[in-house]
Coordinates of C-alpha atoms in Angstrom, one line a residue:
Chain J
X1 CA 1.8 3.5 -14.7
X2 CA -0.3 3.2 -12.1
X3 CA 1.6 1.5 -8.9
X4 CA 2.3 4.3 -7.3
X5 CA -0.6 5.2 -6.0
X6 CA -1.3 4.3 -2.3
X7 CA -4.6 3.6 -1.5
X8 CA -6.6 3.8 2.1
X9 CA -3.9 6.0 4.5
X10 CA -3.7 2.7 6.9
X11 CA -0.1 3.0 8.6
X12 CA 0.7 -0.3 10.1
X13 CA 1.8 -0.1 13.8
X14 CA 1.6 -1.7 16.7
X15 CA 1.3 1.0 19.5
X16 CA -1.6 1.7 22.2
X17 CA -3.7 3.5 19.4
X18 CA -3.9 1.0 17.0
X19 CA -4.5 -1.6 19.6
X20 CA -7.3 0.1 20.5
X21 CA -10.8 -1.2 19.9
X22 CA -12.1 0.2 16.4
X23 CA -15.5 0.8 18.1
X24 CA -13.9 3.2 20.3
X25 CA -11.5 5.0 17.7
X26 CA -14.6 5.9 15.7
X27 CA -16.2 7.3 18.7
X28 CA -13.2 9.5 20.1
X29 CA -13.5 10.6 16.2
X30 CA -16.9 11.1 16.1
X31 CA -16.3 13.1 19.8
X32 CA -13.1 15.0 18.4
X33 CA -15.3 16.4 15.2
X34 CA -17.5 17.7 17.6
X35 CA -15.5 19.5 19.6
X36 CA -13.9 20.8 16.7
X37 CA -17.1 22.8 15.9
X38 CA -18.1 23.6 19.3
X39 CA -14.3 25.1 20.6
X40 CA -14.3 28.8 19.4
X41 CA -11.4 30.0 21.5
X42 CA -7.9 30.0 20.1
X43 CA -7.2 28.1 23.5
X44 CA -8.8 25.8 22.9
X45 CA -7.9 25.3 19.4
X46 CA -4.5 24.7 20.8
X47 CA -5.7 22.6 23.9
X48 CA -7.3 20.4 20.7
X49 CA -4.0 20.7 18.7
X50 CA -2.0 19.6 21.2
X51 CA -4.3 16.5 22.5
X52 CA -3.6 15.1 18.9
X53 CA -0.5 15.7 18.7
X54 CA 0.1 13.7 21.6
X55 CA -2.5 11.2 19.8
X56 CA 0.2 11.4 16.9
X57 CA 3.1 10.7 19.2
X58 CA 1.4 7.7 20.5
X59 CA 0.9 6.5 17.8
X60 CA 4.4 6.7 16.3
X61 CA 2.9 8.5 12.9
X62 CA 5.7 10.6 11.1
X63 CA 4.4 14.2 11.0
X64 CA 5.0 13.7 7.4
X65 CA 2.4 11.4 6.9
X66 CA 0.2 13.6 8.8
X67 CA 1.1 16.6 6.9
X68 CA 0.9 14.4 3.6
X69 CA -3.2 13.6 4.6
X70 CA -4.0 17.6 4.9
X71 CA -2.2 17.9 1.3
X72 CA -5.2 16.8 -1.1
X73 CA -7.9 19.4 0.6
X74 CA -5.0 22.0 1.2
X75 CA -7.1 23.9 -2.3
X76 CA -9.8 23.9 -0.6
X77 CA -8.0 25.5 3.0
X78 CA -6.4 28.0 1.0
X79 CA -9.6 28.8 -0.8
X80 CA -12.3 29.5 2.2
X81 CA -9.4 31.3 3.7
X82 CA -9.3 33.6 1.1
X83 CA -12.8 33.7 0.4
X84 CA -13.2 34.9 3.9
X85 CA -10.7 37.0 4.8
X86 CA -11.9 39.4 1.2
X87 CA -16.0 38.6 2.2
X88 CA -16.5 39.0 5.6
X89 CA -17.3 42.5 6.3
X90 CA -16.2 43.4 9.8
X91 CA -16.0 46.3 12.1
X92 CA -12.1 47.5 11.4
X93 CA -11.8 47.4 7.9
X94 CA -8.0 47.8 6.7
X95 CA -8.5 47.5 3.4
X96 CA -11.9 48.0 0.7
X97 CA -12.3 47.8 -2.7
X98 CA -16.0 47.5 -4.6
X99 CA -17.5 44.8 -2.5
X100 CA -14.2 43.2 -1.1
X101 CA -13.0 44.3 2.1
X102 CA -9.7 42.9 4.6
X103 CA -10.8 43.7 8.1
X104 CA -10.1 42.5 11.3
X105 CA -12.8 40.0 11.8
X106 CA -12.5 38.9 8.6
X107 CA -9.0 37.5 9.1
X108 CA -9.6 36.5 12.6
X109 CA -12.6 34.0 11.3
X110 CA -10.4 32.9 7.8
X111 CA -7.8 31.8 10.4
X112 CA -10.2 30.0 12.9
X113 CA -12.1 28.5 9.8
X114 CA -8.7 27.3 8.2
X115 CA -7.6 25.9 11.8
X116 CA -10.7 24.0 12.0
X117 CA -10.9 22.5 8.7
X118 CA -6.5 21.2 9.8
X119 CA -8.1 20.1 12.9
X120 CA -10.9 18.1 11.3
X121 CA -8.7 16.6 8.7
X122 CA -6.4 15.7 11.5
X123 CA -8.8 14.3 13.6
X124 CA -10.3 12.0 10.9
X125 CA -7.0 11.1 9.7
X126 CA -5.6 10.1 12.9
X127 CA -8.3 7.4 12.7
X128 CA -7.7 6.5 9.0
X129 CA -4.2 5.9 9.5
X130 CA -4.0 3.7 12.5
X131 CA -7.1 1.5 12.0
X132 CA -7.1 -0.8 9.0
X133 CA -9.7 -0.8 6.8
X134 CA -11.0 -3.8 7.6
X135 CA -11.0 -3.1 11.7
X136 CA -13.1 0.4 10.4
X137 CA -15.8 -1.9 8.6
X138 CA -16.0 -4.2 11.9
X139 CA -16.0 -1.4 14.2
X140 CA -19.1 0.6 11.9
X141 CA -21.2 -2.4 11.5
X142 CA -20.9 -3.5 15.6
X143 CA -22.1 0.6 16.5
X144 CA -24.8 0.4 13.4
X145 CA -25.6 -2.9 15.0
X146 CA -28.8 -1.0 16.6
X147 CA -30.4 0.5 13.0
X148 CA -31.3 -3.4 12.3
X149 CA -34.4 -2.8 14.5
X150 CA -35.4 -0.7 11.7
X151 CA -35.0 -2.7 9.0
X152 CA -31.5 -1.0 8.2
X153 CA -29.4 -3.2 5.8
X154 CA -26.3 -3.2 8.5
X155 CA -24.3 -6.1 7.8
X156 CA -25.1 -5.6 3.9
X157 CA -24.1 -2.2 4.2
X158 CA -20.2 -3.0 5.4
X159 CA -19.7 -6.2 3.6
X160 CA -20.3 -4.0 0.6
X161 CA -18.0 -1.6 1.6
X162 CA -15.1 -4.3 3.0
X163 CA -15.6 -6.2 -1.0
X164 CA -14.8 -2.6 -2.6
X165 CA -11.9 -1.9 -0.8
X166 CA -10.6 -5.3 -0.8
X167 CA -11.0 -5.0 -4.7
X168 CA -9.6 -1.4 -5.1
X169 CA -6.1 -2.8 -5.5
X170 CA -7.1 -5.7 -8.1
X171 CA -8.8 -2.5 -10.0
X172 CA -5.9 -0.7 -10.1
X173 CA -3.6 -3.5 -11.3
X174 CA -6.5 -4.5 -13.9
X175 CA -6.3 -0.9 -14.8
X176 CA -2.5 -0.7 -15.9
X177 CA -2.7 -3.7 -17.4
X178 CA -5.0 -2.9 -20.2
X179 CA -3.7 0.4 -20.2
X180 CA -0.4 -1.3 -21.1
X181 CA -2.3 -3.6 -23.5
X182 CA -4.1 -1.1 -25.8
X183 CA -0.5 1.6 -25.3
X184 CA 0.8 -1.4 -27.3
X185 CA -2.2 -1.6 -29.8
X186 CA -1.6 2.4 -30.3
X187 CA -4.1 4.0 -28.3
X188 CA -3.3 7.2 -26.3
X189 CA -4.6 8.1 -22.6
X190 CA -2.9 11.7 -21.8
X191 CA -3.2 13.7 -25.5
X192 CA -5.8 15.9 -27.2
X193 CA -8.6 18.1 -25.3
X194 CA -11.0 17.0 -22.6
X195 CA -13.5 15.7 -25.3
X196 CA -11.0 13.6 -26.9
X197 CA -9.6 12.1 -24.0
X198 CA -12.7 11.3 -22.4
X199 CA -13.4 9.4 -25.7
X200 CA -9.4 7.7 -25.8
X201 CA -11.0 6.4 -22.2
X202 CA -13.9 4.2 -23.5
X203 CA -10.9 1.2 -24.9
X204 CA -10.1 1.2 -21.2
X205 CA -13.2 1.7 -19.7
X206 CA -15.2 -1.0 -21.4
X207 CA -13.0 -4.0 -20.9
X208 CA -12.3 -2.9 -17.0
X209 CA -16.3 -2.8 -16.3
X210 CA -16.7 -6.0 -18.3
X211 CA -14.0 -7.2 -15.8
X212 CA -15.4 -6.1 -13.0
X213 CA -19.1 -7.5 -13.8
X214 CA -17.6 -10.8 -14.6
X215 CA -15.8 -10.9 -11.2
X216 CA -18.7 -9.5 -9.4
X217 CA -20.4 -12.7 -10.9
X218 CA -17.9 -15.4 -9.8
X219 CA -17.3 -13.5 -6.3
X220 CA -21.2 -14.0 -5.7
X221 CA -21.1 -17.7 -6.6
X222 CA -17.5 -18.2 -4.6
X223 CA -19.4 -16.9 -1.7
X224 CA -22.5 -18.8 -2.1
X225 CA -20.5 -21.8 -2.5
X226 CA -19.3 -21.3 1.1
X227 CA -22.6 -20.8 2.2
X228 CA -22.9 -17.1 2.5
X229 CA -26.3 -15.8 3.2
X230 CA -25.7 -13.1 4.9
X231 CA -25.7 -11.7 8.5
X232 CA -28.2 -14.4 10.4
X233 CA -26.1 -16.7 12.4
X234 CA -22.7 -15.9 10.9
X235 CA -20.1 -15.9 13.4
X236 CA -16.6 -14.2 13.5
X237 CA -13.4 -14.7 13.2
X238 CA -12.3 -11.6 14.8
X239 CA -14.9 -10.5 17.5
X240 CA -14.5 -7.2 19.2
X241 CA -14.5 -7.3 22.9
X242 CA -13.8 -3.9 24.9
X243 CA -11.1 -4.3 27.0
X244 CA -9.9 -2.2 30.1
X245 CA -7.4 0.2 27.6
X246 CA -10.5 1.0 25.5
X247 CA -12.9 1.9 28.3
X248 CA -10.1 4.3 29.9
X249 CA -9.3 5.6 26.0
X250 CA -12.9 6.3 25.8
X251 CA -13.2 7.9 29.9
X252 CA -10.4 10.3 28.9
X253 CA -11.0 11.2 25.6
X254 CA -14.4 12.5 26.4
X255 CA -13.3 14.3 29.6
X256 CA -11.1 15.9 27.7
X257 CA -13.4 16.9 25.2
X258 CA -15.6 18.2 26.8
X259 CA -13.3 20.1 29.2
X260 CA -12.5 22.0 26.2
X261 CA -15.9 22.1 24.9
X262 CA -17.2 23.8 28.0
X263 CA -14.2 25.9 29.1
X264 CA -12.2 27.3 26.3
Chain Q
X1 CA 14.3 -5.0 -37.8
X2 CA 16.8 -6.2 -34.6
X3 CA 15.7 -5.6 -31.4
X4 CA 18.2 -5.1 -28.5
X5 CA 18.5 -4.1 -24.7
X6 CA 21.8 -2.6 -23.1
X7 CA 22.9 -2.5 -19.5
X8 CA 19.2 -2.2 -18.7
X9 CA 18.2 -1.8 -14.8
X10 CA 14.4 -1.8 -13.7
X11 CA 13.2 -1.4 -10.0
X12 CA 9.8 -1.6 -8.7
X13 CA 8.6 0.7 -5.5
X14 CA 11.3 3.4 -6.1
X15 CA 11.8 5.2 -3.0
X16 CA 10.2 2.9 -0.4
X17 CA 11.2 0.3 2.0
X18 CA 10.1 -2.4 -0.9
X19 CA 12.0 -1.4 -3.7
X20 CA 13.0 -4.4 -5.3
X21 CA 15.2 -4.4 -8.2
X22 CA 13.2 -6.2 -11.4
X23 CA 16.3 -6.4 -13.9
X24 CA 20.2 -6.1 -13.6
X25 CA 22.2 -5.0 -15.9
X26 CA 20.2 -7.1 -18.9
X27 CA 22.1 -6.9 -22.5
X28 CA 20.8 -9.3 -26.0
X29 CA 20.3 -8.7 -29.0
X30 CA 17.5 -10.7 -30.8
X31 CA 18.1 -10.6 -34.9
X32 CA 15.8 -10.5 -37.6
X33 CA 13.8 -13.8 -38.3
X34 CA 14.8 -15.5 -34.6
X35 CA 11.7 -17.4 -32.6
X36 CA 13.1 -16.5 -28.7
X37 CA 11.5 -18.3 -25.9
X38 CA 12.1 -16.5 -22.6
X39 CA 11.3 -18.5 -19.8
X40 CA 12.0 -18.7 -15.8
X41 CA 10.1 -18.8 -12.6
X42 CA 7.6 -16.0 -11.3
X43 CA 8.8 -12.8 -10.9
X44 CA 11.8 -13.6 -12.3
X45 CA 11.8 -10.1 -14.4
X46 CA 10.5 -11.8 -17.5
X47 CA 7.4 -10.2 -18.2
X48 CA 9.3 -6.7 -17.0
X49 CA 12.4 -7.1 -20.0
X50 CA 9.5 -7.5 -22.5
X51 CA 7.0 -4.0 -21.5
X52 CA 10.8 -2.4 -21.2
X53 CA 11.4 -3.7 -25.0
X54 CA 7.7 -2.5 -25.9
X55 CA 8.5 0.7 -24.7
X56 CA 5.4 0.4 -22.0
X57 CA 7.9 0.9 -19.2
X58 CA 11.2 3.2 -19.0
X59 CA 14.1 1.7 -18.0
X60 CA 15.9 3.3 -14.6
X61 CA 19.2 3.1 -17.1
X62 CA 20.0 1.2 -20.0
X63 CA 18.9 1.8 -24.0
X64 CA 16.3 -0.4 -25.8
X65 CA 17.0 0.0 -29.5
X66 CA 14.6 -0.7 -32.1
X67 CA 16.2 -1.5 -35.3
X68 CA 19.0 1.0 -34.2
X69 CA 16.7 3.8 -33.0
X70 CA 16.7 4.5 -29.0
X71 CA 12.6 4.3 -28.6
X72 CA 13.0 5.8 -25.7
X73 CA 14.9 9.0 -27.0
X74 CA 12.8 11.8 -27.0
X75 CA 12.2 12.6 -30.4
X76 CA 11.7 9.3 -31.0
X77 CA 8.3 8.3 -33.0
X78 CA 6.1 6.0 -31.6
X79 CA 4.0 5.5 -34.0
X80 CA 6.4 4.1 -35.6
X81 CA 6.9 1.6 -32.6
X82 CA 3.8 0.9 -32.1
X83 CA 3.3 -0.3 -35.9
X84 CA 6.9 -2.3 -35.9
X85 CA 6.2 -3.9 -32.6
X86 CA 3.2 -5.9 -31.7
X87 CA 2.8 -7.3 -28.1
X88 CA -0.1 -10.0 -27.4
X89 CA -0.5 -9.8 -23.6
X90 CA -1.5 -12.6 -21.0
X91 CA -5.2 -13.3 -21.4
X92 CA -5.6 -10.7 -24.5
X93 CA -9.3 -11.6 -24.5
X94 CA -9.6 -8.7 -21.7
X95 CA -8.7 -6.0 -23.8
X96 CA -11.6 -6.3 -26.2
X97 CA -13.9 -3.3 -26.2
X98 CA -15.8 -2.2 -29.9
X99 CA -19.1 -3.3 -30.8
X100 CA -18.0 -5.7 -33.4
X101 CA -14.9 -7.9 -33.7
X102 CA -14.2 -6.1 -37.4
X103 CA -14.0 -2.6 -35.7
X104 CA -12.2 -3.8 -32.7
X105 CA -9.5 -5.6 -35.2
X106 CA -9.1 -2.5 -36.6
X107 CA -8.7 -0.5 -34.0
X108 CA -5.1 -0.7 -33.4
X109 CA -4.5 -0.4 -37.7
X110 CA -6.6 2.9 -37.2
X111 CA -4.0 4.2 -34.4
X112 CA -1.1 3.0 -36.5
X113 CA -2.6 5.7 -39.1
X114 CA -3.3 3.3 -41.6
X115 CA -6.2 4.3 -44.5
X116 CA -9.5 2.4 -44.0
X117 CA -8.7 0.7 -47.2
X118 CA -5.8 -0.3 -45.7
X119 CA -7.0 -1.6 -42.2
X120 CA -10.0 -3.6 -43.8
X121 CA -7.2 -5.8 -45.7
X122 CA -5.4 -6.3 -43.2
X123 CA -7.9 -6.6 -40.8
X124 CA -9.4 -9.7 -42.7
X125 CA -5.7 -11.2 -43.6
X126 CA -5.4 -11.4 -39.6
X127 CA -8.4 -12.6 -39.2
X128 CA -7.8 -15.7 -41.7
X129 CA -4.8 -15.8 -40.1
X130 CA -5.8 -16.8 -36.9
X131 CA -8.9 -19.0 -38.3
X132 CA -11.7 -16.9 -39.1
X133 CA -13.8 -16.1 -41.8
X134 CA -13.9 -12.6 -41.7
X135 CA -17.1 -11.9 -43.9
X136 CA -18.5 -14.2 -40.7
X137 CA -17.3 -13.0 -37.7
X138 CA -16.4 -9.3 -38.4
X139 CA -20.1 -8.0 -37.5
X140 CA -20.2 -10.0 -34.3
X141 CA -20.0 -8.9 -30.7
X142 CA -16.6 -9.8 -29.3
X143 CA -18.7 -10.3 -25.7
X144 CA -21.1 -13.0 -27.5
X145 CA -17.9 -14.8 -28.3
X146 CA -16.4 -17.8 -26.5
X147 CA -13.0 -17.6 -24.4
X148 CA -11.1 -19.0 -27.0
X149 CA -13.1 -17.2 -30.0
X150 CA -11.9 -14.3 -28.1
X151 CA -8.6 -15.0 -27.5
X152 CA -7.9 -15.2 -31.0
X153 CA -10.0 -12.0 -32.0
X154 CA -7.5 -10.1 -29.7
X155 CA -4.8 -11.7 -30.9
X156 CA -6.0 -10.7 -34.4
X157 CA -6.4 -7.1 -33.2
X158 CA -2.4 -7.4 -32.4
X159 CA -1.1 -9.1 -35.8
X160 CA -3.4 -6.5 -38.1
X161 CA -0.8 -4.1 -37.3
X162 CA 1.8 -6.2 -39.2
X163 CA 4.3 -5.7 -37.0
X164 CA 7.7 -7.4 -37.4
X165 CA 8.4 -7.8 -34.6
X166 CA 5.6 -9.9 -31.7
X167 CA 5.7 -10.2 -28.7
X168 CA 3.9 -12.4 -26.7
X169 CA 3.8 -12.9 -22.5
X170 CA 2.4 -16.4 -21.9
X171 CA 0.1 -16.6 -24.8
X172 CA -1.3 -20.7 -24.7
X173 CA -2.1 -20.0 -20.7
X174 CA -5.6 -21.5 -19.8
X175 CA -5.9 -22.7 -23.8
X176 CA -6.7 -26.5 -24.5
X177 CA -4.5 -28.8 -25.9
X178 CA -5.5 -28.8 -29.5
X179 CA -6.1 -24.6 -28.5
X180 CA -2.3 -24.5 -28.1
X181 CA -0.4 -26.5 -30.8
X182 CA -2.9 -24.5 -33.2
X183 CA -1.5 -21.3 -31.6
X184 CA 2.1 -22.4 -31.7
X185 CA 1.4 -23.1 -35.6
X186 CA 0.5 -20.2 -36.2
X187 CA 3.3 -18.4 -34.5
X188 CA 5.4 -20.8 -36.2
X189 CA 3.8 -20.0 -39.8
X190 CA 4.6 -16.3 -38.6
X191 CA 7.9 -16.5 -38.4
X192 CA 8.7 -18.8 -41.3
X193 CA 7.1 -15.5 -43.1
X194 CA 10.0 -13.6 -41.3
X195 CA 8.0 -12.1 -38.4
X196 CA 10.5 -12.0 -35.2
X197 CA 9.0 -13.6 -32.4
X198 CA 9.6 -13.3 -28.8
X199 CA 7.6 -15.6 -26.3
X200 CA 7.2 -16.4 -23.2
X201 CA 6.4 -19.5 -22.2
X202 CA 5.7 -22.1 -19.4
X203 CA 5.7 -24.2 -21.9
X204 CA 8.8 -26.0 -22.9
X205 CA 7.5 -28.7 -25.2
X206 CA 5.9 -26.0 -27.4
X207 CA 9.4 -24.0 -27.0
X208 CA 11.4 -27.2 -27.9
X209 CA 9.5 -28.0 -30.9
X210 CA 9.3 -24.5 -32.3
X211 CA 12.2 -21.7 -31.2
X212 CA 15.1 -20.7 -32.5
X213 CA 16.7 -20.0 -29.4
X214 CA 15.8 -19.5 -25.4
X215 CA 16.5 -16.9 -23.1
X216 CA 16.2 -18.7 -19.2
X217 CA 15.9 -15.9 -17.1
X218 CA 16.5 -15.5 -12.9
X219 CA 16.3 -13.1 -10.3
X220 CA 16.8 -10.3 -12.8
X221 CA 19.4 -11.5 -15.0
X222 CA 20.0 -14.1 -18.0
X223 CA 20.4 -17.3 -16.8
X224 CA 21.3 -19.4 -19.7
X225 CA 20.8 -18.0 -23.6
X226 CA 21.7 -20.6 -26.6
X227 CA 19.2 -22.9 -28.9
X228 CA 16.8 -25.1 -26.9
X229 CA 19.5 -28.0 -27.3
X230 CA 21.8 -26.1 -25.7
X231 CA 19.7 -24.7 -22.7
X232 CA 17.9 -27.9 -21.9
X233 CA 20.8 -29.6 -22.1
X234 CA 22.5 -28.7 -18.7
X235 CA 19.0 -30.2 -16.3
X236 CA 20.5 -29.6 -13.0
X237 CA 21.3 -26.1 -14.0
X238 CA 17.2 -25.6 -15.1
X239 CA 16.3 -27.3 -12.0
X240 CA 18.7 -24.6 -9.7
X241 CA 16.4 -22.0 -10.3
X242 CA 13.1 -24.0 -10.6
X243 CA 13.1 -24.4 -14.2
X244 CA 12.9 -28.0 -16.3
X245 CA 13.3 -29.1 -19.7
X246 CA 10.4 -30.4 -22.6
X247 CA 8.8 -34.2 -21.4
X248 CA 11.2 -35.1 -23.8
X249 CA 14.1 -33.9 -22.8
X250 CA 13.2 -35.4 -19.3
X251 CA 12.3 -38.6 -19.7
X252 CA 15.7 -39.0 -21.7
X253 CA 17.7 -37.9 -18.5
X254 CA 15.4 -40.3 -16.5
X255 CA 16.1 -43.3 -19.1
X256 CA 20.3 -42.4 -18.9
X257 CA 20.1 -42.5 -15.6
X258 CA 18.9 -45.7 -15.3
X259 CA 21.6 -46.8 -17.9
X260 CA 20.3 -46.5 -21.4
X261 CA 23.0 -45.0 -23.9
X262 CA 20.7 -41.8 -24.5
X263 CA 22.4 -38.6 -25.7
X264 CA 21.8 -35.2 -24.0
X265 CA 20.5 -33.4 -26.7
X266 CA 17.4 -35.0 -26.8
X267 CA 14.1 -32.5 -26.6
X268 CA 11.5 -33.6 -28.7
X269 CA 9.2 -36.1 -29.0
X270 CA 10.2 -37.4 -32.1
X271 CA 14.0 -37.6 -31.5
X272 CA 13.2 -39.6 -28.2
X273 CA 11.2 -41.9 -30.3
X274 CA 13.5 -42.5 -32.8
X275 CA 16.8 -42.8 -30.3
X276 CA 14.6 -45.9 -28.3
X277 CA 13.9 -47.2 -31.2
X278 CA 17.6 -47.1 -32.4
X279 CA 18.1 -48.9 -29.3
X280 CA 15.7 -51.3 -29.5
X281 CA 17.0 -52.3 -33.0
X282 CA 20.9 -52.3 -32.0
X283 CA 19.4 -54.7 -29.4
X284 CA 20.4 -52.6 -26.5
X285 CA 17.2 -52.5 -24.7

């Protein structure tokens, strides 16, 4: 009931951008939100557009996939568009009726806000889809490496986040299996109103967070076993090192950026 | 109440690069009163042919007829399925979830639309059934139980919806020894009261001792269907597909091939006993 659901956007590939140092892909992201914001030129919108779509062409992603990643917040696109364009009370107004009024401006920033909001789903998901989940967790605990100073749980912080999405799919496979068991004991998940089928939920519920305690128990005592005890003195098995790609990534990226940033 | 599948196709992953297809072309018909073991390796499409039979998965193509209704044409009730059909998953104990073993019992009686009158009977008939006294255990939590307590509660939860026909996917995994010959009693005591059974099974002594008839599956398609004699017969068939017989059966091919007069059909314990100790009389050994 459940399989098809695809979790994390990770597209496996071997080109130049997943090769590239994790550390650095979540910079260029960080670098590529920004300048999202700060561009407010339509040339430079389409400077933006076209440095990822070069990105995506690197990276051999289908423009599929791509589009597929924009699909889930395309509600929300559609809605601040609309909510802007009827809002925003500009200079030339075409159109008025009570408080809601089409006018030039207003359309002008709808479209600008919808581009950005594309441009920042793009930008996030151009990370998302070539770095592994995995290399993400890595690459965010090595940059947070500098909050330990202040007491800031780093290493706690991404080993959490590496167990839950190492245990989404187990979840999810948990999930259809009692879903399948109680099906065959008679119990319904998709009929009667909200109320109701919030309460069919609680023969799933239960025995899934009774799982999930139980294997949050052993997992503990698995790790313990192999003498985890956190961050002090553990080594790697994959350590980051910067390499001459990833420097120049970096070099160009942010020239880029901030090309735009200043001149469009 | 037969139960049988025709020309049914399963795949998993439709539409991807992965798509792999689970069963091919699987047709049987299991009559009233029959105790089927399925067995074959992993992912052999076992576990698959059963949910498709439960009517927990649709089948790409193919019909699964319940007592000559299509349960999965669309004015088909089933409700009705649900209370014919009972299906006792691997490790059952995980789908425990009321506040007390009698209400969690009931549960699935309740859903069948059964009065309360009704469910409390049968609640404590399977209940006895399985080896509890139900005045005892009903107001316990199922969580303060043990594995095996538990095990059994669940399975209770299952036969309380009398169904006629059970299903069961690898029911004895993880149970101790004395654990699973109780179990296969009880399925056995089941059936003998006319209950159809289908199991699977790693388990070939308990399948030698008490089915009717076994169903080897591989790679999606029946392998070898006849009684246990039959099936374990043929070892180097079993063995193709990374299958075996009971001990019994076994150590009877291992003794004829080092030259004892010991017939094929050999699959118990107590029919290799008694054909070495023919021998051993006649002399020959």
């Amino acid at each position: 009931m459940l399989k098809n659901i695809t979790l994390g956007q990770y597209f496996p590939g071997d080109t130049i951008v997943h090769r590239l140092d994790p550390r650095i892909k979540i910079l260029v992201a960080l670098l590529f939100l920004v300048a999202v914001f700060v561009v407010r030129t339509m040339l430079g919108f389409l400077a933006l557009a076209a440095l990822f779509i070069l990105i995506i062409a690197l990276a051999k992603i289908g423009p599929v996939t791509i589009l597929r990643s924009i699909r889930p917040l395309l509600f929300i696109i559609i809605f601040t568009f609309v909510l802007n364009i009827l809002f925003y009370s500009g200079q030339t107004i075409y159109w008025q009726w009570g408080f809601l009024t089409i006018s030039k401006e207003g359309i002008e920033k709808a479209v600008f806000i919808a581009i950005r909001l594309v441009l920042l789903i793009v930008a996030t998901s151009l990370l998302t889809l070539t770095t592994s989940p995995m290399q993400l967790t890595d690459g965010m605990e090595s940059l947070l490496k500098p909050l330990k100073k202040i007491k800031f749980p780093v290493h706690e912080m991404a080993m959490m986040m590496s167990i839950a999405m190492r245990f989404i799919p187990t979840l999810v496979e948990e999930t259809d299996r009692i879903m399948k068991a109680q099906t065959a004991r008679g119990a319904e998940f998709d009929s009667g109103n909200l109320l109701k089928k919030a309460k069919n939920m609680i023969p799933l519920l239960v025995p899934l967070f009774v799982g999930a305690f139980k294997r949050a128990d052993e997992l503990a005592l698995a790790m313990e076993s192999r003498c985890y005890h956190g961050d002090e003195g553990r080594t790697r098995m994959k350590v980051l090192h910067l390499k001459r790609a990833d420097v120049w990534a970096l070099v160009l990226m942010l020239a880029a950026s901030v090309l735009f940033m200043v001149f469009l | 109440m037969p139960l049988s599948v025709t020309k049914l196709n399963y795949f998993y992953m439709t539409g991807t690069p992965f798509e792999v297809q689970a069963l091919k072309d699987i047709s049987l018909t299991v009559s009233d009163g029959e105790f089927v073991g399925v067995i074959g390796h992993t992912g052999c499409g076992k576990s698959t042919l059963i949910q498709l039979a439960a009517g927990l998965l649709k089948p790409a193509s193919g019909t699964v007829m319940v007592n000559g209704e299509d349960i999965n044409a669309s004015g088909y009730d089933r409700k009705l399925l649900r209370r014919t059909l009972g299906v006792v998953f691997q490790y059952p104990e995980y789908q425990l979830f009321e506040e007390t073993v009698g209400r969690d019992v009931a549960f699935g009686p309740m859903k069948a639309g059964m009065t309360e009158a009704e469910a409390e009977k049968n609640v404590d008939t399977a209940l006895e059934l399985v080896g509890f006294e139900p005045a005892k255990i009903k107001p316990l939590s199922p969580f303060d139980l043990s594995g095996g307590q538990k095990r059994k509660v669940a399975i209770a939860g299952v036969l309380a919806m009398d169904p006629q026909i059970l299903i069961l996917d690898e029911p004895i995994a993880g149970l101790d020894p004395l654990g699973r010959e109780q179990f296969m009693e009880l399925v056995k005591k089941l059936n003998d009261a006319g209950v159809t059974i289908i199991m699977i099974s790693h388990n070939m002594d308990g399948l030698a001792d008490y089915a009717s008839r076994i169903i080897a599956m591989d790679h999606g398609e029946v392998y070898a269907d006849g009684t246990p004699k039959e099936v374990f017969a043929d070892l180097d068939k079993l063995k193709k597909v990374g299958l075996g017989a009971s001990e019994s059966r076994e150590a009877a091919a291992m003794l004829k091939a080092r030259g004892w007069d010991i017939p094929d059909d050999i699959i118990k314990k107590d029919e290799l006993v008694a054909a070495i100790l023919k021998l051993s009389e006649d002399g020959k050994c």
